[in-house]
Amino acid sequence: MAGRRARTGRGWDASPPRAGDAGTPLGPRRQRRARPDGEHGPGAAAEAPPRDEAEIAREICLRQLAVRPRTRAELAGALARRGISEEVAAEVLDRYDEVGIVDDAAFARAWVTSRHAGRGLARRALANELRQRGVDGDVASEALGELDVETEAETARALVERKLRTARGEPEAVFRRLVGMLARKGYPPGVAIRAVKDALAAQSAEAAEFADQIDADALVEAETDPDRDGRPLG
């Protein structure tokens, strides 16, 4: 019956029904209608137009160059990994070549100077690093030519003297470790063996006695013999 009151858990509820209660019809609802252009309000942002591929390529290059100088080959590889077409990549990199943003010759010279001074790397190791970074062989050779034989020998000797300050063990074991260290940095056997021999001769009486017994020429010949047996000095 319409006049009956609903029974609640604690008694009778005589309050009038509220809009939205179960079984009670609601008043007119406000419907949110989508705008014809897909926006939900005047503040919605319009869809951005597609970006130009060359613009994307330039941004990729600039981000790479912000970390450290790069060769053209390194930048080309970064662009290819991001899906930039070869034509657009060549266009952007050609322009960077023209304005000097990309300069493999300058990169090679700076790389040789910094890596030799900072890590003590010799020409052979530096040539390998430049090759890995896509520097042309002629460009790399020109940069490596600025590192002369005398400078390389002086650096090898300085590296050995620094290591000798904390070296422990018999002179023969120390000799082998130090020659191996120089070999890993790209020094040829002749430079490495003579640098260690000279440094040992100046270290102590025991080390000098051992150094006097070293035939540097014979060791160099053995190290460079492709048919020799045995392990390398390092």
Coordinates of C-alpha atoms in Angstrom, one line a residue:
M1 CA 0.0 0.0 0.0
A2 CA 1.1 3.5 -0.8
G3 CA 0.4 4.7 2.8
R4 CA 2.5 2.0 4.5
R5 CA 5.8 3.0 6.0
A6 CA 9.0 1.1 5.4
R7 CA 10.2 -1.0 8.3
T8 CA 13.9 -0.5 9.3
G9 CA 16.2 -2.4 11.5
R10 CA 15.4 -0.1 14.5
G11 CA 11.8 0.8 13.9
W12 CA 9.7 2.7 11.4
D13 CA 11.2 5.2 9.0
A14 CA 8.6 7.8 8.3
S15 CA 11.0 10.3 6.5
P16 CA 10.0 11.1 2.9
P17 CA 11.9 9.3 0.2
R18 CA 15.0 11.1 -1.3
A19 CA 15.8 11.5 -4.9
G20 CA 18.2 8.7 -6.0
D21 CA 17.0 6.1 -3.4
A22 CA 16.3 2.7 -4.8
G23 CA 12.9 2.6 -6.4
T24 CA 12.6 6.3 -6.5
P25 CA 12.6 8.0 -9.9
L26 CA 15.3 10.6 -10.4
G27 CA 14.8 14.0 -11.8
P28 CA 16.2 15.0 -15.1
R29 CA 19.9 14.1 -15.3
R30 CA 22.5 16.3 -16.8
Q31 CA 24.1 14.4 -19.6
R32 CA 27.8 15.2 -20.5
R33 CA 27.9 15.2 -24.3
A34 CA 31.1 14.9 -26.2
R35 CA 32.1 17.7 -28.4
P36 CA 32.0 17.0 -32.1
D37 CA 35.8 17.4 -32.3
G38 CA 36.4 14.9 -29.5
E39 CA 37.4 17.5 -26.8
H40 CA 35.7 17.5 -23.4
G41 CA 36.1 21.2 -22.8
P42 CA 37.5 24.4 -24.1
G43 CA 40.8 23.8 -22.3
A44 CA 41.7 20.5 -24.0
A45 CA 44.9 20.6 -26.0
A46 CA 44.7 20.0 -29.7
E47 CA 46.5 17.0 -31.1
A48 CA 50.1 17.9 -32.1
P49 CA 51.0 17.5 -35.8
P50 CA 53.5 14.8 -36.7
R51 CA 57.1 15.9 -36.2
D52 CA 59.5 16.3 -39.1
E53 CA 62.0 13.4 -39.3
A54 CA 65.0 15.7 -39.8
E55 CA 64.0 17.6 -36.7
I56 CA 64.0 14.4 -34.7
A57 CA 67.4 13.4 -36.2
R58 CA 68.9 16.7 -35.1
E59 CA 67.6 16.3 -31.6
I60 CA 69.1 12.8 -31.3
C61 CA 72.5 14.1 -32.5
L62 CA 72.5 17.0 -30.1
R63 CA 71.7 14.8 -27.2
Q64 CA 74.5 12.5 -28.2
L65 CA 76.9 15.4 -28.5
A66 CA 75.9 16.8 -25.2
V67 CA 77.4 13.7 -23.5
R68 CA 80.8 13.8 -25.3
P69 CA 82.2 14.5 -28.8
R70 CA 81.1 11.9 -31.4
T71 CA 82.3 10.8 -34.7
R72 CA 80.1 10.8 -37.8
A73 CA 79.9 7.0 -37.7
E74 CA 78.8 7.0 -34.0
L75 CA 76.0 9.5 -34.8
A76 CA 74.9 7.6 -37.8
G77 CA 74.7 4.5 -35.7
A78 CA 72.6 6.3 -33.1
L79 CA 70.2 7.6 -35.8
A80 CA 69.8 4.1 -37.3
R81 CA 68.9 2.6 -34.0
R82 CA 66.2 5.2 -33.6
G83 CA 64.7 4.4 -37.0
I84 CA 65.9 7.4 -38.9
S85 CA 66.2 6.8 -42.6
E86 CA 69.6 6.7 -44.3
E87 CA 68.7 9.7 -46.5
V88 CA 67.6 11.9 -43.7
A89 CA 70.6 10.9 -41.6
A90 CA 73.0 11.7 -44.4
E91 CA 71.4 15.1 -44.9
V92 CA 71.6 16.0 -41.3
L93 CA 75.2 14.7 -40.8
D94 CA 76.4 16.4 -44.0
R95 CA 75.1 19.7 -42.7
Y96 CA 76.8 19.1 -39.3
D97 CA 80.0 18.4 -41.3
E98 CA 79.7 21.7 -43.1
V99 CA 79.3 23.8 -39.9
G100 CA 82.0 21.9 -38.0
I101 CA 79.7 20.3 -35.4
V102 CA 81.0 16.9 -36.6
D103 CA 84.7 16.8 -37.3
D104 CA 86.4 13.4 -37.3
A105 CA 89.9 14.8 -37.6
A106 CA 89.5 17.1 -34.6
F107 CA 87.9 14.2 -32.7
A108 CA 90.8 11.9 -33.4
R109 CA 93.4 14.5 -32.4
A110 CA 91.6 15.2 -29.1
W111 CA 91.0 11.5 -28.4
V112 CA 94.7 10.7 -28.9
T113 CA 95.8 13.6 -26.6
S114 CA 93.4 12.9 -23.8
R115 CA 93.6 9.1 -23.8
H116 CA 97.4 9.1 -23.9
A117 CA 97.7 11.7 -21.1
G118 CA 94.9 10.3 -19.0
R119 CA 95.3 6.5 -19.5
G120 CA 98.8 6.3 -20.8
L121 CA 97.6 4.4 -23.9
A122 CA 100.1 3.8 -26.7
R123 CA 99.5 4.3 -30.4
R124 CA 98.4 0.7 -31.1
A125 CA 95.7 0.8 -28.4
L126 CA 94.6 4.3 -29.6
A127 CA 94.4 3.2 -33.2
N128 CA 92.1 0.3 -32.1
E129 CA 89.8 2.7 -30.2
L130 CA 89.6 5.1 -33.1
R131 CA 88.8 2.3 -35.5
Q132 CA 86.0 1.1 -33.2
R133 CA 84.5 4.6 -33.3
G134 CA 84.5 4.6 -37.1
V135 CA 87.4 7.0 -37.7
D136 CA 88.8 6.7 -41.2
G137 CA 92.3 5.0 -41.3
D138 CA 94.0 7.9 -42.9
V139 CA 92.4 10.4 -40.4
A140 CA 93.5 8.2 -37.5
S141 CA 97.1 7.8 -38.8
E142 CA 97.4 11.6 -39.1
A143 CA 96.3 12.1 -35.5
L144 CA 98.5 9.3 -34.2
G145 CA 101.5 10.8 -36.0
E146 CA 101.4 13.6 -33.4
L147 CA 102.4 11.1 -30.7
D148 CA 106.1 10.5 -31.4
V149 CA 108.2 7.6 -30.3
E150 CA 110.1 9.6 -27.7
T151 CA 106.9 10.7 -26.0
E152 CA 105.5 7.2 -26.0
A153 CA 108.7 5.8 -24.4
E154 CA 108.7 8.5 -21.7
T155 CA 105.0 7.7 -20.9
A156 CA 105.8 4.0 -20.6
R157 CA 108.7 4.7 -18.2
A158 CA 106.4 7.0 -16.1
L159 CA 103.8 4.3 -15.9
V160 CA 106.3 1.7 -14.7
E161 CA 107.8 4.0 -12.1
R162 CA 104.3 4.8 -10.7
K163 CA 103.5 1.1 -10.5
L164 CA 106.8 0.2 -8.9
R165 CA 106.0 2.3 -5.9
T166 CA 103.5 -0.3 -4.7
A167 CA 104.8 -3.4 -6.5
R168 CA 105.5 -6.4 -4.3
G169 CA 107.2 -9.7 -5.1
E170 CA 110.4 -11.0 -6.6
P171 CA 112.0 -8.9 -9.3
E172 CA 111.2 -11.5 -12.1
A173 CA 107.5 -11.6 -11.1
V174 CA 107.3 -7.7 -11.0
F175 CA 109.1 -7.5 -14.3
R176 CA 106.5 -9.8 -16.0
R177 CA 103.6 -8.0 -14.5
L178 CA 104.8 -4.6 -15.6
V179 CA 105.6 -5.7 -19.1
G180 CA 102.2 -7.2 -19.3
M181 CA 100.6 -4.0 -18.1
L182 CA 102.3 -2.0 -20.8
A183 CA 101.4 -4.5 -23.5
R184 CA 97.7 -4.2 -22.5
K185 CA 98.0 -0.4 -23.0
G186 CA 99.3 -1.0 -26.6
Y187 CA 103.1 -0.6 -26.1
P188 CA 105.2 -2.7 -28.4
P189 CA 107.5 -5.3 -26.7
G190 CA 110.7 -3.3 -27.3
V191 CA 109.4 -0.2 -25.6
A192 CA 107.7 -2.2 -22.7
I193 CA 110.7 -4.4 -21.9
R194 CA 113.3 -1.6 -22.0
A195 CA 111.1 0.7 -19.9
V196 CA 110.7 -1.9 -17.2
K197 CA 114.4 -2.9 -17.3
D198 CA 115.5 0.7 -16.9
A199 CA 113.1 1.3 -14.0
L200 CA 114.1 -1.8 -12.2
A201 CA 117.8 -0.9 -12.5
A202 CA 117.1 2.3 -10.6
Q203 CA 114.9 0.8 -8.0
S204 CA 117.1 -1.2 -5.7
A205 CA 120.3 -3.3 -5.6
E206 CA 118.4 -6.6 -6.0
A207 CA 116.3 -5.3 -8.8
A208 CA 119.3 -3.7 -10.5
E209 CA 121.1 -7.1 -10.4
F210 CA 118.1 -8.8 -12.0
A211 CA 117.9 -6.0 -14.6
D212 CA 121.5 -6.5 -15.6
Q213 CA 120.7 -10.1 -16.5
I214 CA 117.9 -9.1 -18.9
D215 CA 118.8 -9.3 -22.6
A216 CA 116.2 -6.9 -23.9
D217 CA 117.0 -7.5 -27.5
A218 CA 116.6 -11.3 -27.1
L219 CA 113.3 -10.9 -25.3
V220 CA 112.0 -8.5 -27.9
E221 CA 112.9 -11.0 -30.6
A222 CA 111.2 -13.8 -28.7
E223 CA 108.0 -11.7 -28.1
T224 CA 107.7 -10.8 -31.7
D225 CA 108.3 -14.3 -33.1
P226 CA 104.9 -15.7 -34.3
D227 CA 106.2 -19.3 -34.0
R228 CA 107.5 -19.1 -30.5
D229 CA 106.2 -21.4 -27.7
G230 CA 105.3 -20.5 -24.2
R231 CA 103.3 -17.8 -22.5
P232 CA 103.7 -14.1 -23.1
L233 CA 105.6 -12.1 -20.5
G234 CA 102.4 -10.6 -19.1

